[in-house]
PDB file of C-alpha atoms in Angstrom:
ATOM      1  CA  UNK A 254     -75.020 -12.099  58.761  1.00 66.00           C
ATOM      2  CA  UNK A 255     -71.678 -13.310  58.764  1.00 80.00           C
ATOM      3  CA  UNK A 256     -72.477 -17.014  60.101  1.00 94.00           C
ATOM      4  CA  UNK A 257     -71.240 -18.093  63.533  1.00 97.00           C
ATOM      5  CA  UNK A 258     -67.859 -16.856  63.720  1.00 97.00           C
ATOM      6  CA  UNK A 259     -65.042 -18.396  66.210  1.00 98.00           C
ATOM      7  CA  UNK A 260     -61.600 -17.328  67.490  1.00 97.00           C
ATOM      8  CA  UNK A 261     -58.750 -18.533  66.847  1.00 97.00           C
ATOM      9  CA  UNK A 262     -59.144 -21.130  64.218  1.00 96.00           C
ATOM     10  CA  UNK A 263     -55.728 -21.960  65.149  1.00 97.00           C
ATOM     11  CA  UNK A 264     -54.448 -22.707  68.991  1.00 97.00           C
ATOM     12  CA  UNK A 265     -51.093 -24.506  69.862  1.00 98.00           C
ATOM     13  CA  UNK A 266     -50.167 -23.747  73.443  1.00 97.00           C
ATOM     14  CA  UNK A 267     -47.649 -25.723  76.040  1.00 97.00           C
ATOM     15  CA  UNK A 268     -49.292 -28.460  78.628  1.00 97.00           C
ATOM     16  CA  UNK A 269     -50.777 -26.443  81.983  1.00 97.00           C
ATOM     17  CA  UNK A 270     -51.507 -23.163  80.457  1.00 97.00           C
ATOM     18  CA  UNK A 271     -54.888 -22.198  79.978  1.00 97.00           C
ATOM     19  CA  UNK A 272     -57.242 -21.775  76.423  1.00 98.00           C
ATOM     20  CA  UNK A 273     -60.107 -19.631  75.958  1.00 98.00           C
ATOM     21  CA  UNK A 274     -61.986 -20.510  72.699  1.00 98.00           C
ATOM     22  CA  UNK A 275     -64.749 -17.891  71.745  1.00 98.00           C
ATOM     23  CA  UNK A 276     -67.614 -17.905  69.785  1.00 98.00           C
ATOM     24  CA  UNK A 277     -70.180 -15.262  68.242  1.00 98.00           C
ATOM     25  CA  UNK A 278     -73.105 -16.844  66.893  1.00 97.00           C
ATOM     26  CA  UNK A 279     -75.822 -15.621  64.456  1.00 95.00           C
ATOM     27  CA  UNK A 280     -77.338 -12.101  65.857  1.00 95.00           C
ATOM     28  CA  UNK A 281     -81.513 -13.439  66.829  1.00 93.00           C
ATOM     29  CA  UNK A 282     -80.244 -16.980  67.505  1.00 93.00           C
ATOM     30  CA  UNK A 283     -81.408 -18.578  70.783  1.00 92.00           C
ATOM     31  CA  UNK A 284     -79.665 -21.710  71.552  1.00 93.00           C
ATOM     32  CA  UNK A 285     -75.786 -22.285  71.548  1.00 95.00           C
ATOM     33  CA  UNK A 286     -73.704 -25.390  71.491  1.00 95.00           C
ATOM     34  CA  UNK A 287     -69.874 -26.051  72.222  1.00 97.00           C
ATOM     35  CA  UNK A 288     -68.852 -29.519  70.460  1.00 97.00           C
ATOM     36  CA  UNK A 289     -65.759 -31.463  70.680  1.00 97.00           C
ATOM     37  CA  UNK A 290     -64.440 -33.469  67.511  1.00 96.00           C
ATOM     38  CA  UNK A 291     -61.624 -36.257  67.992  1.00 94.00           C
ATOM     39  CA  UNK A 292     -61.239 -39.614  65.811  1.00 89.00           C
ATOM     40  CA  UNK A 293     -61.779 -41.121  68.595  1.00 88.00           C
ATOM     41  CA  UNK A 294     -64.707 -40.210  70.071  1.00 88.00           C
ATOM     42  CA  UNK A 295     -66.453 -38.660  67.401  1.00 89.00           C
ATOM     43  CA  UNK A 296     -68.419 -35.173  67.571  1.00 93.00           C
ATOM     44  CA  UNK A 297     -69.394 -34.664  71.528  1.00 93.00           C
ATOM     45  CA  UNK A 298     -71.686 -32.047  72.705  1.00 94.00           C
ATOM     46  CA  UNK A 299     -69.807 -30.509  75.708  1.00 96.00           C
ATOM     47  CA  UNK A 300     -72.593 -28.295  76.780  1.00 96.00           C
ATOM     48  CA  UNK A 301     -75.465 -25.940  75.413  1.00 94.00           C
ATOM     49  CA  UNK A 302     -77.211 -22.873  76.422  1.00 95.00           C
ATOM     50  CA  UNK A 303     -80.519 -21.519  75.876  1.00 93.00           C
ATOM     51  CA  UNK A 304     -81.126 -17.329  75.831  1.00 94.00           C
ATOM     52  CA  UNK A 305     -77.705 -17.407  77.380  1.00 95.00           C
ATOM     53  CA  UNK A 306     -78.449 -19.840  80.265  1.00 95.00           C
ATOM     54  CA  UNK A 307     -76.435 -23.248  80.353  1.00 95.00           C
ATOM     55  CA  UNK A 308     -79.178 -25.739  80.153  1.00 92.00           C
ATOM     56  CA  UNK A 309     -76.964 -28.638  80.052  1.00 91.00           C
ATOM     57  CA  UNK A 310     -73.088 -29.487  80.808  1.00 93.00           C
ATOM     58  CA  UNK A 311     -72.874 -32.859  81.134  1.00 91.00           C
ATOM     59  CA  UNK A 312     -70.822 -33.520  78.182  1.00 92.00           C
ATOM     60  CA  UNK A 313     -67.880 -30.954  80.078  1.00 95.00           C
ATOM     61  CA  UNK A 314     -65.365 -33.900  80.775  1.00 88.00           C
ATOM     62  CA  UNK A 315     -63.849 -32.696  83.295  1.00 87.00           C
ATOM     63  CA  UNK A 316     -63.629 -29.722  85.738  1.00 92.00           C
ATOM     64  CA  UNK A 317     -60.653 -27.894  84.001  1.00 96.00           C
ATOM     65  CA  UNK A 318     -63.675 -27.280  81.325  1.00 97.00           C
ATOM     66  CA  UNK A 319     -65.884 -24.437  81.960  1.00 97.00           C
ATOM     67  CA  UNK A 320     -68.257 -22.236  79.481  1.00 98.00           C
ATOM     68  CA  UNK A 321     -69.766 -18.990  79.578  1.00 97.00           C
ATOM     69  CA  UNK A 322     -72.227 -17.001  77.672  1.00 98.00           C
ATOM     70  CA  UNK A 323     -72.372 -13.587  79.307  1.00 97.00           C
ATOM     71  CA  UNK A 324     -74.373 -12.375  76.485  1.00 96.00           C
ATOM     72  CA  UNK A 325     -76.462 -13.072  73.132  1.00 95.00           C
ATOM     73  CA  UNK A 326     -73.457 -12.247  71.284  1.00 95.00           C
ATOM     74  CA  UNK A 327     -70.790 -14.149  72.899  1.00 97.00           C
ATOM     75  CA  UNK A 328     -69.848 -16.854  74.290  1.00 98.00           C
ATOM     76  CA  UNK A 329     -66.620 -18.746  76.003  1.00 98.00           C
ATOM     77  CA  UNK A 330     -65.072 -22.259  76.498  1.00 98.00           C
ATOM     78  CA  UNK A 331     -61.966 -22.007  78.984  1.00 98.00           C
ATOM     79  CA  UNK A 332     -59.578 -24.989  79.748  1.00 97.00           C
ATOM     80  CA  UNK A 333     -57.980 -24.537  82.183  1.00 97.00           C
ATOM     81  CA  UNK A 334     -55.023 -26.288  82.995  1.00 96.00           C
ATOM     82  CA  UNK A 335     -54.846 -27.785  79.314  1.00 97.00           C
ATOM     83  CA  UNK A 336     -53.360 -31.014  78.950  1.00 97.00           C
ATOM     84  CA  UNK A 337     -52.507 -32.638  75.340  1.00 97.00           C
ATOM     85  CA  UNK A 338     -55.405 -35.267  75.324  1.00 96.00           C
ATOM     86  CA  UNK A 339     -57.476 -31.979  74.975  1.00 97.00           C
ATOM     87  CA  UNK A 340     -56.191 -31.756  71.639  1.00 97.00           C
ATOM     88  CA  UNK A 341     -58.863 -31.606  69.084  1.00 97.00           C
ATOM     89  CA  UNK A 342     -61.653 -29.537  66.922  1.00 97.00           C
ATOM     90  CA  UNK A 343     -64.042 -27.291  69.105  1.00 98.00           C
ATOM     91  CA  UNK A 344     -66.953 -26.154  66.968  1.00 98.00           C
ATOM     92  CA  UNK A 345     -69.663 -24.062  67.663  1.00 97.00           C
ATOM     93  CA  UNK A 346     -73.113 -23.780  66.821  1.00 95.00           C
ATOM     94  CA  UNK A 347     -76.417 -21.937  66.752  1.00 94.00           C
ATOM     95  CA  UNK A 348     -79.627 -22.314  65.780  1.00 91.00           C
ATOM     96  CA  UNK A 349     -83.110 -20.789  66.120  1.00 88.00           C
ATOM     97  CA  UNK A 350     -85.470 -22.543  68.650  1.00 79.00           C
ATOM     98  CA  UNK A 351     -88.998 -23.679  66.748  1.00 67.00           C
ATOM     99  CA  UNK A 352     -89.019 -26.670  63.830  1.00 61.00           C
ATOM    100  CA  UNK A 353     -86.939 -26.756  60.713  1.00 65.00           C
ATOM    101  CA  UNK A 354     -84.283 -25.114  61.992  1.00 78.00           C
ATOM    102  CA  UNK A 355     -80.874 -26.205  61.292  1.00 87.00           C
ATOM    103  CA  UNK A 356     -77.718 -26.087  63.566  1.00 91.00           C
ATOM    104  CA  UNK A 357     -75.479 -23.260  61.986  1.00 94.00           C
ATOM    105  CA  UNK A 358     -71.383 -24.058  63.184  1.00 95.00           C
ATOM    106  CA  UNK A 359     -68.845 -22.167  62.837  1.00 96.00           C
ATOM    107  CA  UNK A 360     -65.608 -23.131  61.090  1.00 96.00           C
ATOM    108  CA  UNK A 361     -64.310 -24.365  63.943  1.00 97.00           C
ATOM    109  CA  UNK A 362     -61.437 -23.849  66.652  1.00 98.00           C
ATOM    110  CA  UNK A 363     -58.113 -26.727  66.029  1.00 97.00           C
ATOM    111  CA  UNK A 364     -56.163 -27.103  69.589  1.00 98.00           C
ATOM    112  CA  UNK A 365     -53.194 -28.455  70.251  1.00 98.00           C
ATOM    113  CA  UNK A 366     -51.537 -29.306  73.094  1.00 98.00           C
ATOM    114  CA  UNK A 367     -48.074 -29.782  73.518  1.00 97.00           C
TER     115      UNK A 367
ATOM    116  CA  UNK B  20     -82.185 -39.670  76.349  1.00 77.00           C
ATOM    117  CA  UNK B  21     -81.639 -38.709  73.089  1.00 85.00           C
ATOM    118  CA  UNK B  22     -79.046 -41.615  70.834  1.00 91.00           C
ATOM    119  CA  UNK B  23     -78.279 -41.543  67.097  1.00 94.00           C
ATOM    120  CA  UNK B  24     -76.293 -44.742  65.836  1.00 95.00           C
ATOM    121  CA  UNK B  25     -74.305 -44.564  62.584  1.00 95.00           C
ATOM    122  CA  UNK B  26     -72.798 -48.107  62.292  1.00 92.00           C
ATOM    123  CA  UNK B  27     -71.327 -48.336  58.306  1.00 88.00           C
ATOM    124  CA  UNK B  28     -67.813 -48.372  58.506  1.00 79.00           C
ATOM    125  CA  UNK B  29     -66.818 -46.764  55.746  1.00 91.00           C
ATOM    126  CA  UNK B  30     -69.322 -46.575  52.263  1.00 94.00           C
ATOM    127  CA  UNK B  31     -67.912 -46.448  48.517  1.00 96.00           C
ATOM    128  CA  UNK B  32     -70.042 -45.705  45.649  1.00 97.00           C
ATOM    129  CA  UNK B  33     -69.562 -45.215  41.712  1.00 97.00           C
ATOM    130  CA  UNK B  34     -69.696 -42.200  40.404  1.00 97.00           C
ATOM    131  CA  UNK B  35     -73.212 -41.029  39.261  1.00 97.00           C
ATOM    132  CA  UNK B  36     -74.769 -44.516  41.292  1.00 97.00           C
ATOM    133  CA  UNK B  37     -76.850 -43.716  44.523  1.00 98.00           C
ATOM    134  CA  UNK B  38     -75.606 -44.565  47.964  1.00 97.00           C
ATOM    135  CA  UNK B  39     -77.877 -44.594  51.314  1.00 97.00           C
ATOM    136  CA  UNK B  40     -76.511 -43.541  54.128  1.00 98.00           C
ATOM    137  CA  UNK B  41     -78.114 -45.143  57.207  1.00 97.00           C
ATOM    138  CA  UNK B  42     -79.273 -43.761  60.899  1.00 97.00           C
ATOM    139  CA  UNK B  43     -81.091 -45.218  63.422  1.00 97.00           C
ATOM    140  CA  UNK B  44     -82.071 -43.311  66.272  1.00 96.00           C
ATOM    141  CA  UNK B  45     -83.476 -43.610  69.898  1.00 94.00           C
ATOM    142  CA  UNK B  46     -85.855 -40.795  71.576  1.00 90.00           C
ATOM    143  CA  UNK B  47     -88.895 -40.576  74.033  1.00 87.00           C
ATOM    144  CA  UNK B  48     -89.865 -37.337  72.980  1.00 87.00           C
ATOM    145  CA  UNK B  49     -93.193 -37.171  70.810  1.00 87.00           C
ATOM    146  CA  UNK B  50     -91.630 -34.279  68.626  1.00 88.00           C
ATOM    147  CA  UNK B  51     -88.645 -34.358  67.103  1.00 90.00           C
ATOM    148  CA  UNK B  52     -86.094 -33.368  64.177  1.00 92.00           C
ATOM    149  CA  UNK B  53     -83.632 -34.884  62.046  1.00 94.00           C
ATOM    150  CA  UNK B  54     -81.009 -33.799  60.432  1.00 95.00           C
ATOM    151  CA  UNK B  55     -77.790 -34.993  58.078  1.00 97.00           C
ATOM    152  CA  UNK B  56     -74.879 -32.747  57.760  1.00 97.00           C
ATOM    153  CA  UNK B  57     -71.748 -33.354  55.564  1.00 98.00           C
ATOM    154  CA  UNK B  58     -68.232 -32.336  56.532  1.00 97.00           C
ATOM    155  CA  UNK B  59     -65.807 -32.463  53.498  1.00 97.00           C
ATOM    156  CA  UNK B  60     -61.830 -32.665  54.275  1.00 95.00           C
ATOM    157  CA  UNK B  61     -62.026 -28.970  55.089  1.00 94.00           C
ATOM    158  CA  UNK B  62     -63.827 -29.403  58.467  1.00 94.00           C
ATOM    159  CA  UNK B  63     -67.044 -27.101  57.944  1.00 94.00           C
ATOM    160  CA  UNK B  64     -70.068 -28.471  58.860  1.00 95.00           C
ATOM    161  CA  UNK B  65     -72.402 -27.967  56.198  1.00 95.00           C
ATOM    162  CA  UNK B  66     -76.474 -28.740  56.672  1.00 94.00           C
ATOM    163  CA  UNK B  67     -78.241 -31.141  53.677  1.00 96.00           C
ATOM    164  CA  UNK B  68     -81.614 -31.630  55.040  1.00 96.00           C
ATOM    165  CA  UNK B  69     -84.067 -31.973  57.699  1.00 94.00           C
ATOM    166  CA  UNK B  70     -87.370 -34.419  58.586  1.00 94.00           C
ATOM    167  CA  UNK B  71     -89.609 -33.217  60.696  1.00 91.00           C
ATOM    168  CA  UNK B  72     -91.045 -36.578  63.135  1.00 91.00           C
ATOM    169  CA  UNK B  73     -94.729 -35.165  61.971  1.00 90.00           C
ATOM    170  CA  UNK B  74     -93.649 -34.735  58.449  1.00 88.00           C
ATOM    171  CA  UNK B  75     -95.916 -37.046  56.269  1.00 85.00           C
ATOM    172  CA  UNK B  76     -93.473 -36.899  53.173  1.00 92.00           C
ATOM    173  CA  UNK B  77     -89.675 -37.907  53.559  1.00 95.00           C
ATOM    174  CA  UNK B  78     -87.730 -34.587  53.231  1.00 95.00           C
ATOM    175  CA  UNK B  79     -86.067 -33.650  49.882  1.00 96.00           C
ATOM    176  CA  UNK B  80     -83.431 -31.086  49.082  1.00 95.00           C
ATOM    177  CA  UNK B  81     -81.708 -31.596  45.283  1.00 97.00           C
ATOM    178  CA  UNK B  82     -79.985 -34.496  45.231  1.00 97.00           C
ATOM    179  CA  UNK B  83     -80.643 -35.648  49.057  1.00 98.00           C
ATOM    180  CA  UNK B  84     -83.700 -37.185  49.952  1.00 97.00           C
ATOM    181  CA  UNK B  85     -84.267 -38.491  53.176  1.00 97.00           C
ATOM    182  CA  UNK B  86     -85.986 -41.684  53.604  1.00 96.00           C
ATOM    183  CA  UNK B  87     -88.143 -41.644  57.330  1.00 96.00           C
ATOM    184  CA  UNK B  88     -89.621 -44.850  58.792  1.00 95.00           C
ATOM    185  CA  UNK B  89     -90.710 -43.844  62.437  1.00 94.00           C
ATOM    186  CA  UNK B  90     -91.950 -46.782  63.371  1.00 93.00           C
ATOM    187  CA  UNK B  91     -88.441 -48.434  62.813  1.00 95.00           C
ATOM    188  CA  UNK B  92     -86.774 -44.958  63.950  1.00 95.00           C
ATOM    189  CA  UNK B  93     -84.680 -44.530  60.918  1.00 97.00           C
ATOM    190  CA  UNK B  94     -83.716 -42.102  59.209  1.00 97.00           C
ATOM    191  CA  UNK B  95     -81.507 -43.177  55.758  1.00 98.00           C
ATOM    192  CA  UNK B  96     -80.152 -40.316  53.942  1.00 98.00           C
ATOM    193  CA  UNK B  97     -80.386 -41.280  50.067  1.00 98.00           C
ATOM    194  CA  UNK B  98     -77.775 -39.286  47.833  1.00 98.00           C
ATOM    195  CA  UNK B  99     -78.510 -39.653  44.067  1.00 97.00           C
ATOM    196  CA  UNK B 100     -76.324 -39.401  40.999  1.00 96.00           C
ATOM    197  CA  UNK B 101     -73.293 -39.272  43.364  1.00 97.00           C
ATOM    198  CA  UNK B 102     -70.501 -36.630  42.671  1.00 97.00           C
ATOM    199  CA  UNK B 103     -66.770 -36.782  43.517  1.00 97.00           C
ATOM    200  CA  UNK B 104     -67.934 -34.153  45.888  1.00 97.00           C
ATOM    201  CA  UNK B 105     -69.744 -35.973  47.947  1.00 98.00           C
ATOM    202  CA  UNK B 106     -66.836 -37.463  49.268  1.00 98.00           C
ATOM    203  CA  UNK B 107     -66.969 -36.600  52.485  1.00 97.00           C
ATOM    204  CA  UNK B 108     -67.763 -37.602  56.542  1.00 96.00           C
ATOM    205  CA  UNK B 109     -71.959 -37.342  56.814  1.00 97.00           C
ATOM    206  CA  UNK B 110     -73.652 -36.840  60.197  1.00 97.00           C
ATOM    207  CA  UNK B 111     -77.292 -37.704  61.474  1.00 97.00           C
ATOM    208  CA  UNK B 112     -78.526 -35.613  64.151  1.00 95.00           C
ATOM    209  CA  UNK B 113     -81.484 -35.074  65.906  1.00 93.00           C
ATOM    210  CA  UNK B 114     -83.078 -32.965  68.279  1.00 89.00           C
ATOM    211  CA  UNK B 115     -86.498 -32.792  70.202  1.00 81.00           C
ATOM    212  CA  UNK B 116     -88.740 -29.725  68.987  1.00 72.00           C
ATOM    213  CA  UNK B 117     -89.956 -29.095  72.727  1.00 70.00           C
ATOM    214  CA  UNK B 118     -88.518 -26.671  74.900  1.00 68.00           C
ATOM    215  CA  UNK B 119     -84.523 -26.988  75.729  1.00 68.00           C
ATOM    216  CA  UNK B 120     -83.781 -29.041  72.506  1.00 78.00           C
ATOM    217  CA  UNK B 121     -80.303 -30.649  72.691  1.00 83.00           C
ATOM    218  CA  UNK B 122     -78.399 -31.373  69.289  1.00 87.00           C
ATOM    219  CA  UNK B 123     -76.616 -34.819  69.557  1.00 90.00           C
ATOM    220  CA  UNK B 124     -74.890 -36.529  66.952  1.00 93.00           C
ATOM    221  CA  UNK B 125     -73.971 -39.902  65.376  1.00 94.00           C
ATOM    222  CA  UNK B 126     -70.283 -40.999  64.877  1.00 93.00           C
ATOM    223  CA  UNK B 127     -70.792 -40.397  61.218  1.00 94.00           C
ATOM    224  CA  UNK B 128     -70.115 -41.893  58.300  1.00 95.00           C
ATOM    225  CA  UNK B 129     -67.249 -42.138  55.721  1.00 96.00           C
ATOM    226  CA  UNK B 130     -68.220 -41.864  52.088  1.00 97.00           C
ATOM    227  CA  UNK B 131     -65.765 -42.080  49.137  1.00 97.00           C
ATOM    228  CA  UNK B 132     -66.954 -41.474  45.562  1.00 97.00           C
ATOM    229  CA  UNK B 133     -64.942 -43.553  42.975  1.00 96.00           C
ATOM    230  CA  UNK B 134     -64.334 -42.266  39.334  1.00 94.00           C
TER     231      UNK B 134
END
Protein backbone atom coordinates (compact mmCIF):
# COMPACT_ATOMS: atom_id res chain seq x y z
CA UNK A 1 0.00 0.00 0.00
CA UNK A 2 1.09 3.29 -0.77
CA UNK A 3 0.45 4.90 2.86
CA UNK A 4 -2.24 7.56 3.30
CA UNK A 5 -1.85 9.74 0.45
CA UNK A 6 -3.16 13.59 0.38
CA UNK A 7 -3.75 16.26 -2.29
CA UNK A 8 -2.17 18.94 -2.83
CA UNK A 9 0.79 19.04 -0.58
CA UNK A 10 0.94 22.51 -1.66
CA UNK A 11 -2.20 25.17 -1.50
CA UNK A 12 -1.79 29.04 -1.73
CA UNK A 13 -5.11 30.59 -2.66
CA UNK A 14 -6.50 34.44 -2.20
CA UNK A 15 -8.74 35.31 1.13
CA UNK A 16 -12.72 34.22 0.42
CA UNK A 17 -12.19 31.52 -2.04
CA UNK A 18 -12.79 28.16 -1.07
CA UNK A 19 -10.11 24.89 -0.37
CA UNK A 20 -10.86 21.37 -0.67
CA UNK A 21 -8.05 19.22 0.89
CA UNK A 22 -8.42 15.39 0.11
CA UNK A 23 -7.28 12.44 1.55
CA UNK A 24 -7.04 8.56 0.61
CA UNK A 25 -6.15 6.54 3.43
CA UNK A 26 -4.79 2.95 3.72
CA UNK A 27 -7.27 0.45 1.64
CA UNK A 28 -8.93 -1.94 5.06
CA UNK A 29 -8.47 1.04 7.40
CA UNK A 30 -11.50 1.96 9.55
CA UNK A 31 -11.10 5.16 11.30
CA UNK A 32 -10.00 8.57 9.71
CA UNK A 33 -8.75 11.76 11.21
CA UNK A 34 -8.34 15.41 9.76
CA UNK A 35 -5.66 17.36 12.04
CA UNK A 36 -4.67 20.89 12.03
CA UNK A 37 -0.91 21.90 12.84
CA UNK A 38 -0.05 25.70 13.71
CA UNK A 39 2.84 26.94 16.21
CA UNK A 40 0.41 28.16 17.92
CA UNK A 41 -1.91 25.83 18.81
CA UNK A 42 -0.16 22.79 18.28
CA UNK A 43 -1.58 19.54 16.41
CA UNK A 44 -5.67 19.80 16.72
CA UNK A 45 -7.92 17.05 15.81
CA UNK A 46 -10.63 18.80 13.68
CA UNK A 47 -12.82 15.81 13.36
CA UNK A 48 -12.76 11.89 12.84
CA UNK A 49 -14.83 9.30 11.24
CA UNK A 50 -15.43 5.79 11.84
CA UNK A 51 -16.46 3.23 8.63
CA UNK A 52 -17.06 6.53 6.96
CA UNK A 53 -19.43 8.07 9.57
CA UNK A 54 -18.26 11.40 11.37
CA UNK A 55 -18.20 10.34 14.92
CA UNK A 56 -16.92 13.52 16.17
CA UNK A 57 -16.48 17.31 14.86
CA UNK A 58 -15.99 19.25 17.60
CA UNK A 59 -12.55 20.26 16.90
CA UNK A 60 -14.17 22.00 13.27
CA UNK A 61 -13.56 25.70 14.44
CA UNK A 62 -15.82 27.16 12.76
CA UNK A 63 -18.73 26.68 10.27
CA UNK A 64 -16.76 27.62 7.04
CA UNK A 65 -15.12 24.00 7.99
CA UNK A 66 -16.89 21.03 6.81
CA UNK A 67 -15.63 17.22 6.09
CA UNK A 68 -16.81 14.44 4.16
CA UNK A 69 -16.06 10.85 3.70
CA UNK A 70 -18.39 9.59 0.99
CA UNK A 71 -16.50 6.46 0.88
CA UNK A 72 -13.70 4.02 2.40
CA UNK A 73 -11.39 5.43 -0.01
CA UNK A 74 -11.83 9.05 0.26
CA UNK A 75 -12.31 11.59 2.11
CA UNK A 76 -12.71 15.69 2.07
CA UNK A 77 -12.02 18.83 4.23
CA UNK A 78 -13.65 22.02 2.50
CA UNK A 79 -13.12 25.67 3.78
CA UNK A 80 -15.12 27.53 2.68
CA UNK A 81 -14.76 31.04 2.61
CA UNK A 82 -10.92 30.72 3.57
CA UNK A 83 -9.49 33.38 5.48
CA UNK A 84 -5.52 33.69 6.19
CA UNK A 85 -5.64 32.63 9.96
CA UNK A 86 -6.55 29.23 8.27
CA UNK A 87 -3.14 29.07 7.21
CA UNK A 88 -1.42 26.00 8.37
CA UNK A 89 -0.53 22.03 8.00
CA UNK A 90 -3.68 19.71 7.51
CA UNK A 91 -2.64 16.10 7.99
CA UNK A 92 -4.43 13.11 7.71
CA UNK A 93 -4.55 9.91 9.28
CA UNK A 94 -5.71 6.32 9.49
CA UNK A 95 -5.51 3.59 11.47
CA UNK A 96 -7.03 0.14 12.07
CA UNK A 97 -9.62 -0.07 14.95
CA UNK A 98 -8.45 -2.98 17.69
CA UNK A 99 -5.04 -2.49 20.06
CA UNK A 100 -1.57 -1.79 18.84
CA UNK A 101 -2.48 -0.03 16.11
CA UNK A 102 -0.73 3.03 15.16
CA UNK A 103 -2.12 6.26 13.50
CA UNK A 104 -0.69 6.17 9.83
CA UNK A 105 -0.63 10.26 8.38
CA UNK A 106 -0.09 11.26 5.41
CA UNK A 107 2.57 13.78 4.39
CA UNK A 108 0.48 16.37 4.90
CA UNK A 109 -1.48 19.32 3.07
CA UNK A 110 0.57 23.21 3.69
CA UNK A 111 -2.22 26.14 3.16
CA UNK A 112 -1.81 29.41 2.75
CA UNK A 113 -3.89 32.10 2.74
CA UNK A 114 -3.33 35.27 1.31
CA UNK B 1 -12.29 13.51 28.06
CA UNK B 2 -9.29 12.41 26.77
CA UNK B 3 -5.88 15.19 27.71
CA UNK B 4 -2.18 14.55 27.03
CA UNK B 5 0.21 17.32 28.59
CA UNK B 6 3.73 17.77 27.19
CA UNK B 7 5.16 20.63 29.35
CA UNK B 8 9.34 20.62 28.54
CA UNK B 9 10.03 23.54 26.70
CA UNK B 10 12.53 22.65 24.65
CA UNK B 11 15.15 19.40 25.64
CA UNK B 12 19.00 19.25 24.57
CA UNK B 13 21.02 16.23 24.92
CA UNK B 14 24.74 15.08 24.03
CA UNK B 15 25.28 13.07 21.49
CA UNK B 16 25.22 9.28 22.32
CA UNK B 17 23.69 10.40 26.20
CA UNK B 18 19.95 9.38 26.83
CA UNK B 19 17.20 11.93 27.07
CA UNK B 20 13.48 11.21 28.50
CA UNK B 21 10.94 12.72 27.04
CA UNK B 22 7.99 13.22 29.42
CA UNK B 23 3.91 12.81 29.08
CA UNK B 24 1.40 12.89 31.42
CA UNK B 25 -1.95 12.09 30.50
CA UNK B 26 -5.65 12.29 31.71
CA UNK B 27 -8.45 9.54 30.70
CA UNK B 28 -11.57 7.78 32.29
CA UNK B 29 -11.53 5.06 30.01
CA UNK B 30 -10.35 1.58 31.53
CA UNK B 31 -8.54 0.71 28.14
CA UNK B 32 -6.34 2.66 26.52
CA UNK B 33 -3.17 3.28 24.16
CA UNK B 34 -0.21 5.31 24.00
CA UNK B 35 1.72 6.37 21.59
CA UNK B 36 5.01 8.78 20.74
CA UNK B 37 5.53 9.92 17.27
CA UNK B 38 8.52 12.03 15.98
CA UNK B 39 8.25 14.69 13.30
CA UNK B 40 11.74 15.71 11.93
CA UNK B 41 12.04 19.28 10.02
CA UNK B 42 10.41 17.57 7.06
CA UNK B 43 6.87 17.44 8.57
CA UNK B 44 6.06 13.54 8.33
CA UNK B 45 4.75 12.07 11.15
CA UNK B 46 6.57 9.07 11.83
CA UNK B 47 5.28 6.31 14.69
CA UNK B 48 8.20 5.08 17.49
CA UNK B 49 6.18 3.05 19.78
CA UNK B 50 3.14 2.11 21.53
CA UNK B 51 2.02 0.93 25.41
CA UNK B 52 -0.79 -0.78 25.72
CA UNK B 53 -2.71 0.51 29.45
CA UNK B 54 -2.83 -3.54 30.17
CA UNK B 55 0.66 -4.03 29.03
CA UNK B 56 2.66 -5.44 32.07
CA UNK B 57 6.16 -4.55 30.47
CA UNK B 58 6.96 -0.86 29.30
CA UNK B 59 7.02 -1.03 25.45
CA UNK B 60 10.39 -1.24 23.58
CA UNK B 61 11.23 -0.64 19.96
CA UNK B 62 15.35 -0.24 19.25
CA UNK B 63 16.47 2.56 20.77
CA UNK B 64 12.95 3.85 22.31
CA UNK B 65 11.69 2.43 25.29
CA UNK B 66 8.79 3.66 26.88
CA UNK B 67 8.67 3.98 30.51
CA UNK B 68 4.61 3.44 31.84
CA UNK B 69 3.57 4.30 35.42
CA UNK B 70 -0.36 4.12 35.36
CA UNK B 71 -0.90 4.87 38.55
CA UNK B 72 0.86 8.33 38.03
CA UNK B 73 -0.56 8.34 34.28
CA UNK B 74 2.72 8.83 32.62
CA UNK B 75 4.04 7.86 29.97
CA UNK B 76 8.08 9.04 29.50
CA UNK B 77 9.50 8.13 26.26
CA UNK B 78 13.30 7.15 26.98
CA UNK B 79 15.62 7.55 23.77
CA UNK B 80 19.07 5.90 24.26
CA UNK B 81 22.45 6.54 22.71
CA UNK B 82 20.95 9.69 21.11
CA UNK B 83 21.71 10.43 17.35
CA UNK B 84 21.87 13.79 15.53
CA UNK B 85 18.77 12.33 14.07
CA UNK B 86 16.78 12.44 16.69
CA UNK B 87 16.58 15.95 16.46
CA UNK B 88 13.32 16.47 15.99
CA UNK B 89 9.52 17.65 17.48
CA UNK B 90 8.16 14.23 19.53
CA UNK B 91 4.44 13.72 20.20
CA UNK B 92 2.53 11.63 22.95
CA UNK B 93 -0.77 10.48 22.00
CA UNK B 94 -3.28 8.40 23.22
CA UNK B 95 -6.38 6.86 22.43
CA UNK B 96 -9.08 4.64 24.23
CA UNK B 97 -9.16 0.93 22.77
CA UNK B 98 -13.13 0.86 23.10
CA UNK B 99 -15.36 1.54 20.41
CA UNK B 100 -15.08 5.19 18.59
CA UNK B 101 -11.40 5.74 19.74
CA UNK B 102 -10.36 9.40 19.24
CA UNK B 103 -6.52 10.18 18.64
CA UNK B 104 -5.57 13.40 20.61
CA UNK B 105 -2.30 14.78 20.98
CA UNK B 106 0.15 16.66 23.24
CA UNK B 107 1.78 20.02 22.16
CA UNK B 108 4.97 18.11 21.72
CA UNK B 109 8.22 18.44 22.46
CA UNK B 110 11.42 20.03 20.99
CA UNK B 111 14.55 17.92 21.07
CA UNK B 112 17.99 19.04 19.77
CA UNK B 113 20.93 16.61 19.70
CA UNK B 114 24.33 18.41 20.23
CA UNK B 115 27.63 17.08 18.61
Amino acid sequence: DAGVIQSPRHEVTEMGQEVTLRCKPISGHDYLFWYRQTMMRGLELLIYFNNNVPIDDSGMPEDRFSAKMPNASFSTLKIQPSEPRDSAVYFCASSLSGKNTEAFFGQGTRLTVV
Amino acid sequence: AQKITQTQPGMFVQEKEAVTLDCTYDTSDQSYGLFWYKQPSSGEMIFLIYQGSYDEQNATEGRYSLNFQKARKSANLVISASQLGDSAMYFCAMTSTGANSKLTFGKGITLSVRP
